[in-house]
PDB file of C-alpha atoms in Angstrom:
ATOM      1  CA  MET A   1     -46.574   9.217  57.693  1.00 44.00           C
ATOM      2  CA  ARG A   2     -44.672   6.769  55.510  1.00 49.00           C
ATOM      3  CA  ILE A   3     -47.714   5.583  53.918  1.00 52.00           C
ATOM      4  CA  LEU A   4     -48.636   9.208  52.922  1.00 48.00           C
ATOM      5  CA  LEU A   5     -45.281   9.894  51.596  1.00 49.00           C
ATOM      6  CA  ILE A   6     -45.264   6.714  49.437  1.00 50.00           C
ATOM      7  CA  LEU A   7     -48.709   7.852  48.167  1.00 49.00           C
ATOM      8  CA  ALA A   8     -47.503  11.322  47.455  1.00 49.00           C
ATOM      9  CA  ALA A   9     -44.538   9.904  45.736  1.00 51.00           C
ATOM     10  CA  LEU A  10     -46.735   7.575  43.443  1.00 51.00           C
ATOM     11  CA  ILE A  11     -49.230  10.263  42.720  1.00 51.00           C
ATOM     12  CA  ALA A  12     -46.268  12.640  41.593  1.00 51.00           C
ATOM     13  CA  LEU A  13     -44.993   9.970  39.277  1.00 49.00           C
ATOM     14  CA  VAL A  14     -48.142   9.448  37.741  1.00 51.00           C
ATOM     15  CA  TRP A  15     -48.761  13.228  37.165  1.00 51.00           C
ATOM     16  CA  ALA A  16     -45.213  13.450  35.888  1.00 53.00           C
ATOM     17  CA  GLY A  17     -45.881  10.326  33.452  1.00 55.00           C
ATOM     18  CA  ALA A  18     -49.130  11.873  32.157  1.00 57.00           C
ATOM     19  CA  SER A  19     -47.686  15.125  31.492  1.00 60.00           C
ATOM     20  CA  GLN A  20     -45.369  13.594  28.768  1.00 69.00           C
ATOM     21  CA  VAL A  21     -48.086  11.549  27.083  1.00 74.00           C
ATOM     22  CA  PRO A  22     -48.686  13.133  23.703  1.00 79.00           C
ATOM     23  CA  LEU A  23     -52.058  14.369  22.840  1.00 82.00           C
ATOM     24  CA  GLY A  24     -51.864  12.711  19.376  1.00 83.00           C
ATOM     25  CA  PHE A  25     -51.279   9.356  21.106  1.00 77.00           C
ATOM     26  CA  ALA A  26     -54.131   9.721  23.484  1.00 77.00           C
ATOM     27  CA  LEU A  27     -56.618  10.545  20.774  1.00 81.00           C
ATOM     28  CA  ARG A  28     -55.749   7.451  18.894  1.00 79.00           C
ATOM     29  CA  GLN A  29     -56.752   5.292  22.045  1.00 71.00           C
ATOM     30  CA  LEU A  30     -60.228   6.768  21.632  1.00 74.00           C
ATOM     31  CA  PRO A  31     -63.195   5.746  19.343  1.00 71.00           C
ATOM     32  CA  MET A  32     -63.069   9.145  17.559  1.00 75.00           C
ATOM     33  CA  ASN A  33     -63.285   7.934  14.179  1.00 74.00           C
ATOM     34  CA  ALA A  34     -66.290   5.758  14.700  1.00 71.00           C
ATOM     35  CA  MET A  35     -68.062   9.053  16.029  1.00 72.00           C
ATOM     36  CA  GLY A  36     -67.092  10.950  12.708  1.00 76.00           C
ATOM     37  CA  VAL A  37     -64.473  12.944  14.460  1.00 85.00           C
ATOM     38  CA  GLN A  38     -61.592  14.310  12.111  1.00 87.00           C
ATOM     39  CA  TRP A  39     -58.934  16.612  12.839  1.00 91.00           C
ATOM     40  CA  THR A  40     -55.831  17.896  10.905  1.00 91.00           C
ATOM     41  CA  GLN A  41     -53.245  17.762  13.552  1.00 92.00           C
ATOM     42  CA  SER A  42     -52.687  17.952  17.179  1.00 91.00           C
ATOM     43  CA  GLU A  43     -50.081  19.325  19.494  1.00 92.00           C
ATOM     44  CA  GLY A  44     -48.846  19.367  23.096  1.00 89.00           C
ATOM     45  CA  THR A  45     -49.658  16.629  25.704  1.00 85.00           C
ATOM     46  CA  VAL A  46     -52.870  15.571  27.400  1.00 77.00           C
ATOM     47  CA  TRP A  47     -51.703  17.900  30.315  1.00 80.00           C
ATOM     48  CA  ASN A  48     -52.132  20.862  27.993  1.00 87.00           C
ATOM     49  CA  GLY A  49     -52.547  20.471  24.272  1.00 90.00           C
ATOM     50  CA  ARG A  50     -54.544  21.672  21.154  1.00 93.00           C
ATOM     51  CA  ILE A  51     -56.499  19.671  18.576  1.00 93.00           C
ATOM     52  CA  MET A  52     -56.605  21.717  15.275  1.00 93.00           C
ATOM     53  CA  GLY A  53     -59.027  21.657  12.322  1.00 92.00           C
ATOM     54  CA  VAL A  54     -61.617  19.545  14.066  1.00 91.00           C
ATOM     55  CA  TYR A  55     -64.711  18.226  12.071  1.00 89.00           C
ATOM     56  CA  LEU A  56     -67.700  16.292  13.567  1.00 84.00           C
ATOM     57  CA  ASN A  57     -69.380  14.340  10.864  1.00 78.00           C
ATOM     58  CA  GLY A  58     -68.541  16.995   8.305  1.00 81.00           C
ATOM     59  CA  GLN A  59     -69.413  20.028  10.402  1.00 85.00           C
ATOM     60  CA  PRO A  60     -66.412  22.427  11.112  1.00 89.00           C
ATOM     61  CA  VAL A  61     -65.774  22.754  14.787  1.00 89.00           C
ATOM     62  CA  GLY A  62     -62.614  24.878  14.799  1.00 91.00           C
ATOM     63  CA  ASP A  63     -59.731  24.340  17.190  1.00 94.00           C
ATOM     64  CA  ILE A  64     -60.029  22.570  20.707  1.00 93.00           C
ATOM     65  CA  ASP A  65     -57.695  23.145  23.713  1.00 94.00           C
ATOM     66  CA  VAL A  66     -57.710  20.443  26.537  1.00 91.00           C
ATOM     67  CA  SER A  67     -55.918  20.352  29.892  1.00 89.00           C
ATOM     68  CA  LEU A  68     -55.941  17.414  32.230  1.00 83.00           C
ATOM     69  CA  ARG A  69     -57.289  17.821  35.648  1.00 80.00           C
ATOM     70  CA  PRO A  70     -54.538  16.654  37.733  1.00 73.00           C
ATOM     71  CA  LEU A  71     -56.750  15.423  40.943  1.00 69.00           C
ATOM     72  CA  SER A  72     -58.670  13.240  38.557  1.00 69.00           C
ATOM     73  CA  LEU A  73     -55.584  10.998  38.136  1.00 64.00           C
ATOM     74  CA  ILE A  74     -55.961   9.944  41.979  1.00 64.00           C
ATOM     75  CA  THR A  75     -59.491   8.293  41.095  1.00 65.00           C
ATOM     76  CA  MET A  76     -57.914   6.622  38.003  1.00 65.00           C
ATOM     77  CA  ARG A  77     -60.708   8.255  36.085  1.00 71.00           C
ATOM     78  CA  PRO A  78     -58.853  10.992  33.801  1.00 76.00           C
ATOM     79  CA  GLU A  79     -60.838  14.165  33.236  1.00 85.00           C
ATOM     80  CA  VAL A  80     -59.971  17.007  30.936  1.00 88.00           C
ATOM     81  CA  ALA A  81     -61.236  20.579  30.693  1.00 92.00           C
ATOM     82  CA  PHE A  82     -61.826  21.496  27.120  1.00 93.00           C
ATOM     83  CA  GLN A  83     -62.952  24.747  25.166  1.00 94.00           C
ATOM     84  CA  TRP A  84     -63.215  25.525  21.447  1.00 92.00           C
ATOM     85  CA  GLY A  85     -63.628  28.277  19.199  1.00 89.00           C
ATOM     86  CA  GLY A  86     -64.077  28.714  15.410  1.00 85.00           C
ATOM     87  CA  ALA A  87     -66.434  27.931  12.574  1.00 72.00           C
ATOM     88  CA  GLY A  88     -69.243  30.188  13.916  1.00 89.00           C
ATOM     89  CA  GLY A  89     -69.197  28.479  17.431  1.00 92.00           C
ATOM     90  CA  ARG A  90     -67.583  28.182  20.699  1.00 94.00           C
ATOM     91  CA  GLY A  91     -68.099  26.132  23.857  1.00 95.00           C
ATOM     92  CA  ALA A  92     -66.523  24.553  26.894  1.00 96.00           C
ATOM     93  CA  GLY A  93     -66.966  21.776  29.456  1.00 96.00           C
ATOM     94  CA  THR A  94     -65.298  18.776  31.156  1.00 94.00           C
ATOM     95  CA  LEU A  95     -64.755  15.133  29.665  1.00 89.00           C
ATOM     96  CA  ALA A  96     -64.074  12.063  31.994  1.00 87.00           C
ATOM     97  CA  MET A  97     -63.283   8.644  30.540  1.00 81.00           C
ATOM     98  CA  SER A  98     -63.546   5.142  31.970  1.00 78.00           C
ATOM     99  CA  ASP A  99     -63.599   2.033  30.057  1.00 76.00           C
ATOM    100  CA  ASP A 100     -66.211   2.570  27.401  1.00 80.00           C
ATOM    101  CA  ILE A 101     -68.025   5.219  29.369  1.00 86.00           C
ATOM    102  CA  ILE A 102     -67.665   8.782  28.484  1.00 88.00           C
ATOM    103  CA  GLU A 103     -69.216  11.504  30.471  1.00 92.00           C
ATOM    104  CA  ALA A 104     -69.341  15.167  29.700  1.00 93.00           C
ATOM    105  CA  ASN A 105     -70.374  17.806  32.174  1.00 95.00           C
ATOM    106  CA  ASP A 106     -70.870  21.515  32.574  1.00 95.00           C
ATOM    107  CA  LEU A 107     -71.512  21.835  28.764  1.00 95.00           C
ATOM    108  CA  ARG A 108     -71.920  25.306  27.298  1.00 96.00           C
ATOM    109  CA  ILE A 109     -72.229  25.647  23.613  1.00 95.00           C
ATOM    110  CA  GLU A 110     -73.180  28.829  21.301  1.00 96.00           C
ATOM    111  CA  GLN A 111     -73.348  28.132  17.691  1.00 94.00           C
ATOM    112  CA  ARG A 112     -74.303  30.497  14.923  1.00 94.00           C
ATOM    113  CA  ILE A 113     -77.152  28.852  12.806  1.00 92.00           C
ATOM    114  CA  SER A 114     -75.717  30.357   9.630  1.00 93.00           C
ATOM    115  CA  ALA A 115     -72.523  28.033  10.130  1.00 91.00           C
ATOM    116  CA  LEU A 116     -74.443  24.722  10.709  1.00 88.00           C
ATOM    117  CA  GLU A 117     -73.808  22.996   7.251  1.00 83.00           C
ATOM    118  CA  SER A 118     -76.357  20.194   8.047  1.00 75.00           C
ATOM    119  CA  LEU A 119     -79.496  22.641   7.819  1.00 79.00           C
ATOM    120  CA  SER A 120     -81.109  23.812   4.878  1.00 77.00           C
ATOM    121  CA  PRO A 121     -79.928  26.916   2.996  1.00 84.00           C
ATOM    122  CA  GLU A 122     -83.232  28.764   3.719  1.00 79.00           C
ATOM    123  CA  VAL A 123     -82.874  28.274   7.641  1.00 81.00           C
ATOM    124  CA  ARG A 124     -79.231  29.145   7.494  1.00 86.00           C
ATOM    125  CA  ALA A 125     -80.072  32.332   5.913  1.00 88.00           C
ATOM    126  CA  ILE A 126     -82.268  33.428   8.839  1.00 87.00           C
ATOM    127  CA  GLY A 127     -79.505  33.359  11.015  1.00 91.00           C
ATOM    128  CA  GLY A 128     -79.361  33.497  14.892  1.00 93.00           C
ATOM    129  CA  VAL A 129     -77.671  31.415  17.564  1.00 95.00           C
ATOM    130  CA  PHE A 130     -78.275  28.174  18.948  1.00 95.00           C
ATOM    131  CA  ARG A 131     -77.332  27.646  22.697  1.00 96.00           C
ATOM    132  CA  LEU A 132     -76.818  24.792  25.023  1.00 96.00           C
ATOM    133  CA  THR A 133     -76.363  25.632  28.795  1.00 96.00           C
ATOM    134  CA  GLN A 134     -76.171  23.307  31.859  1.00 94.00           C
ATOM    135  CA  GLY A 135     -75.570  20.387  29.623  1.00 96.00           C
ATOM    136  CA  ALA A 136     -74.356  17.002  30.889  1.00 96.00           C
ATOM    137  CA  VAL A 137     -73.990  13.738  28.700  1.00 95.00           C
ATOM    138  CA  ARG A 138     -73.126  10.050  29.399  1.00 94.00           C
ATOM    139  CA  ILE A 139     -72.103   7.743  26.604  1.00 92.00           C
ATOM    140  CA  GLU A 140     -71.833   3.957  26.904  1.00 91.00           C
ATOM    141  CA  GLY A 141     -70.517   1.852  23.990  1.00 83.00           C
ATOM    142  CA  LEU A 142     -71.119   4.847  21.850  1.00 83.00           C
ATOM    143  CA  ARG A 143     -74.743   5.101  22.729  1.00 90.00           C
ATOM    144  CA  CYS A 144     -76.237   8.134  24.583  1.00 93.00           C
ATOM    145  CA  THR A 145     -77.477   6.902  27.838  1.00 95.00           C
ATOM    146  CA  SER A 146     -78.419  10.005  29.535  1.00 95.00           C
ATOM    147  CA  ALA A 147     -78.434  13.690  28.638  1.00 96.00           C
ATOM    148  CA  THR A 148     -79.718  17.035  30.202  1.00 96.00           C
ATOM    149  CA  GLY A 149     -79.357  20.478  29.214  1.00 96.00           C
ATOM    150  CA  ARG A 150     -81.296  23.730  28.485  1.00 96.00           C
ATOM    151  CA  LEU A 151     -81.657  24.706  24.775  1.00 96.00           C
ATOM    152  CA  SER A 152     -82.561  28.005  23.219  1.00 97.00           C
ATOM    153  CA  SER A 153     -82.507  29.781  19.898  1.00 95.00           C
ATOM    154  CA  ASN A 154     -83.524  33.165  18.615  1.00 94.00           C
ATOM    155  CA  THR A 155     -83.754  32.188  14.870  1.00 91.00           C
ATOM    156  CA  LEU A 156     -87.610  31.928  14.940  1.00 88.00           C
ATOM    157  CA  SER A 157     -88.095  35.412  16.576  1.00 92.00           C
ATOM    158  CA  ILE A 158     -85.664  36.886  14.024  1.00 92.00           C
ATOM    159  CA  ALA A 159     -87.714  35.193  11.004  1.00 87.00           C
ATOM    160  CA  ALA A 160     -90.896  36.521  12.512  1.00 88.00           C
ATOM    161  CA  GLU A 161     -89.626  40.012  12.852  1.00 89.00           C
ATOM    162  CA  ARG A 162     -88.590  40.136   9.240  1.00 84.00           C
ATOM    163  CA  PHE A 163     -92.162  39.463   8.218  1.00 82.00           C
ATOM    164  CA  GLY A 164     -93.773  41.895  10.794  1.00 86.00           C
ATOM    165  CA  ARG A 165     -94.828  39.314  13.226  1.00 87.00           C
ATOM    166  CA  GLU A 166     -93.938  38.437  16.783  1.00 89.00           C
ATOM    167  CA  PHE A 167     -92.764  35.171  18.059  1.00 91.00           C
ATOM    168  CA  SER A 168     -90.869  33.712  21.160  1.00 93.00           C
ATOM    169  CA  GLU A 169     -87.609  32.318  21.094  1.00 94.00           C
ATOM    170  CA  LEU A 170     -87.359  28.725  20.864  1.00 95.00           C
ATOM    171  CA  SER A 171     -86.583  26.939  23.988  1.00 97.00           C
ATOM    172  CA  GLY A 172     -86.394  23.265  24.846  1.00 96.00           C
ATOM    173  CA  SER A 173     -84.289  20.303  26.456  1.00 95.00           C
ATOM    174  CA  LEU A 174     -81.790  17.853  25.745  1.00 95.00           C
ATOM    175  CA  ASP A 175     -82.304  14.078  26.457  1.00 95.00           C
ATOM    176  CA  CYS A 176     -81.649  10.384  25.124  1.00 94.00           C
ATOM    177  CA  GLU A 177     -83.932   8.005  23.398  1.00 91.00           C
ATOM    178  CA  ASP A 178     -82.901   4.623  22.101  1.00 90.00           C
ATOM    179  CA  GLY A 179     -79.067   5.601  22.106  1.00 92.00           C
ATOM    180  CA  ALA A 180     -79.500   8.857  20.281  1.00 93.00           C
ATOM    181  CA  PHE A 181     -79.552  12.395  21.308  1.00 94.00           C
ATOM    182  CA  ASN A 182     -83.103  13.831  21.423  1.00 95.00           C
ATOM    183  CA  ILE A 183     -83.886  17.603  21.130  1.00 95.00           C
ATOM    184  CA  GLN A 184     -87.238  19.082  21.841  1.00 95.00           C
ATOM    185  CA  MET A 185     -87.861  22.788  21.461  1.00 96.00           C
ATOM    186  CA  ASN A 186     -91.077  24.968  21.127  1.00 96.00           C
ATOM    187  CA  GLY A 187     -92.195  28.437  20.542  1.00 95.00           C
ATOM    188  CA  SER A 188     -95.373  30.427  20.136  1.00 94.00           C
ATOM    189  CA  GLY A 189     -96.676  33.731  19.084  1.00 92.00           C
ATOM    190  CA  PRO A 190     -99.367  36.143  20.534  1.00 91.00           C
ATOM    191  CA  THR A 191    -102.093  35.128  18.062  1.00 88.00           C
ATOM    192  CA  GLY A 192    -101.899  31.507  18.915  1.00 90.00           C
ATOM    193  CA  ASP A 193     -99.439  30.370  16.308  1.00 92.00           C
ATOM    194  CA  THR A 194     -97.136  27.554  17.542  1.00 94.00           C
ATOM    195  CA  ILE A 195     -94.151  25.710  16.227  1.00 94.00           C
ATOM    196  CA  ALA A 196     -92.591  22.512  17.604  1.00 95.00           C
ATOM    197  CA  ILE A 197     -89.299  20.807  16.734  1.00 94.00           C
ATOM    198  CA  VAL A 198     -88.080  17.410  17.453  1.00 95.00           C
ATOM    199  CA  ALA A 199     -84.676  16.167  16.281  1.00 93.00           C
ATOM    200  CA  ASP A 200     -82.781  12.927  16.943  1.00 93.00           C
ATOM    201  CA  ALA A 201     -79.120  12.366  16.198  1.00 89.00           C
ATOM    202  CA  THR A 202     -76.488   9.613  16.752  1.00 88.00           C
ATOM    203  CA  LEU A 203     -72.999   9.500  17.350  1.00 81.00           C
ATOM    204  CA  TYR A 204     -72.555   8.164  13.763  1.00 78.00           C
ATOM    205  CA  GLY A 205     -73.872  11.138  12.180  1.00 75.00           C
ATOM    206  CA  ARG A 206     -77.472   9.803  11.511  1.00 83.00           C
ATOM    207  CA  SER A 207     -80.128  12.470  12.262  1.00 86.00           C
ATOM    208  CA  GLU A 208     -83.731  13.372  11.751  1.00 90.00           C
ATOM    209  CA  ILE A 209     -85.577  16.407  12.508  1.00 90.00           C
ATOM    210  CA  GLU A 210     -89.302  17.306  12.118  1.00 92.00           C
ATOM    211  CA  VAL A 211     -90.706  20.768  12.541  1.00 92.00           C
ATOM    212  CA  VAL A 212     -94.379  21.076  12.936  1.00 94.00           C
ATOM    213  CA  ALA A 213     -96.006  24.628  12.704  1.00 93.00           C
ATOM    214  CA  ASN A 214     -99.721  25.548  13.457  1.00 93.00           C
ATOM    215  CA  THR A 215    -101.116  28.796  11.995  1.00 90.00           C
ATOM    216  CA  ASN A 216    -104.146  30.560  10.595  1.00 86.00           C
ATOM    217  CA  ASP A 217    -102.237  33.320   9.039  1.00 87.00           C
ATOM    218  CA  ASN A 218    -102.478  33.050   5.195  1.00 87.00           C
ATOM    219  CA  GLU A 219     -99.272  34.997   4.475  1.00 84.00           C
ATOM    220  CA  ILE A 220     -97.291  32.662   7.096  1.00 85.00           C
ATOM    221  CA  GLU A 221     -98.806  29.528   5.496  1.00 88.00           C
ATOM    222  CA  THR A 222     -97.471  30.749   1.984  1.00 86.00           C
ATOM    223  CA  LEU A 223     -93.955  31.452   3.518  1.00 81.00           C
ATOM    224  CA  LEU A 224     -93.981  27.780   4.896  1.00 85.00           C
ATOM    225  CA  ALA A 225     -95.008  26.348   1.629  1.00 86.00           C
ATOM    226  CA  ASN A 226     -92.418  28.110  -0.120  1.00 80.00           C
ATOM    227  CA  ALA A 227     -89.679  27.055   2.675  1.00 77.00           C
ATOM    228  CA  GLY A 228     -90.593  23.386   1.952  1.00 83.00           C
ATOM    229  CA  PHE A 229     -93.087  22.752   4.421  1.00 88.00           C
ATOM    230  CA  SER A 230     -96.152  20.461   3.403  1.00 92.00           C
ATOM    231  CA  ARG A 231     -99.675  20.516   4.996  1.00 90.00           C
ATOM    232  CA  ARG A 232    -100.709  17.462   6.953  1.00 84.00           C
ATOM    233  CA  ASN A 233    -103.639  16.774   9.023  1.00 83.00           C
ATOM    234  CA  GLY A 234    -104.072  20.683   9.400  1.00 83.00           C
ATOM    235  CA  VAL A 235    -100.674  21.428  10.410  1.00 92.00           C
ATOM    236  CA  TRP A 236     -97.565  22.341   8.319  1.00 94.00           C
ATOM    237  CA  THR A 237     -94.842  19.887   8.694  1.00 94.00           C
ATOM    238  CA  TYR A 238     -90.995  19.816   7.520  1.00 90.00           C
ATOM    239  CA  THR A 239     -88.779  16.846   7.808  1.00 89.00           C
ATOM    240  CA  ARG A 240     -85.121  16.203   6.990  1.00 85.00           C
ATOM    241  CA  GLU A 241     -82.827  13.267   7.366  1.00 86.00           C
ATOM    242  CA  THR A 242     -79.233  12.653   7.142  1.00 80.00           C
ATOM    243  CA  SER A 243     -77.522   9.173   7.023  1.00 76.00           C
ATOM    244  CA  ALA A 244     -74.749   7.884   9.318  1.00 65.00           C
ATOM    245  CA  ILE A 245     -71.181   8.740   8.381  1.00 59.00           C
ATOM    246  CA  GLY A 246     -68.911   7.720  11.201  1.00 49.00           C
ATOM    247  CA  GLN A 247     -65.398   5.979  10.700  1.00 44.00           C
ATOM    248  CA  GLY A 248     -63.920   9.471  10.112  1.00 39.00           C
ATOM    249  CA  ALA A 249     -60.375   9.758   8.993  1.00 34.00           C
ATOM    250  CA  GLN A 250     -57.932  11.696  11.200  1.00 34.00           C
TER     251      GLN A 250
END
């Protein structure tokens, strides 16, 4: 009983101490700048705080609310629940940290395509929503080592409808490849038209996306050509790259 009381007292002290740690101080202990994360200000503590005016490699994210999960202190592996909204998107999940390992679980993201500034104006003008559900990510030494999640977007079906065509929603999965996040999504139409998207992105902001479309519809081929696609080996291909940013200022 004495041992239990001592443990209870120690846990209470840890909780009390953690509740007083300013959120801004905790953020400065993390490699946020190296990952291109910027923010205008923070308020509160790690127990219950808010990060305001957040940007990720130049992309506005909005405000993020964080709250420490008390039971995680027992395992000496702090875990916070977070949710954010603004800049055309919203999301939630949990984040646990230990040494140079960061794990995010139960990730749920919903982002309007029109608000993604890294995309071309033609794609943003189509609109639609990008979603990630059942997401989980493990990062070691600022490299993605494992990632899972279900991806979907209705952008393609919206674009097809505008031109009197039918197309499925894009769907796919999240993975890791050579330390970078890898996204693969596919869609198809009733007449055999297909589209495949492969994208890679690092935590430093470098990204590459390739879209491959296969169609025998002359009108769609004209639209693809006007949208920046080029014909290669019988299929239409679009590529876009961005260089690493990283080292963001807070």
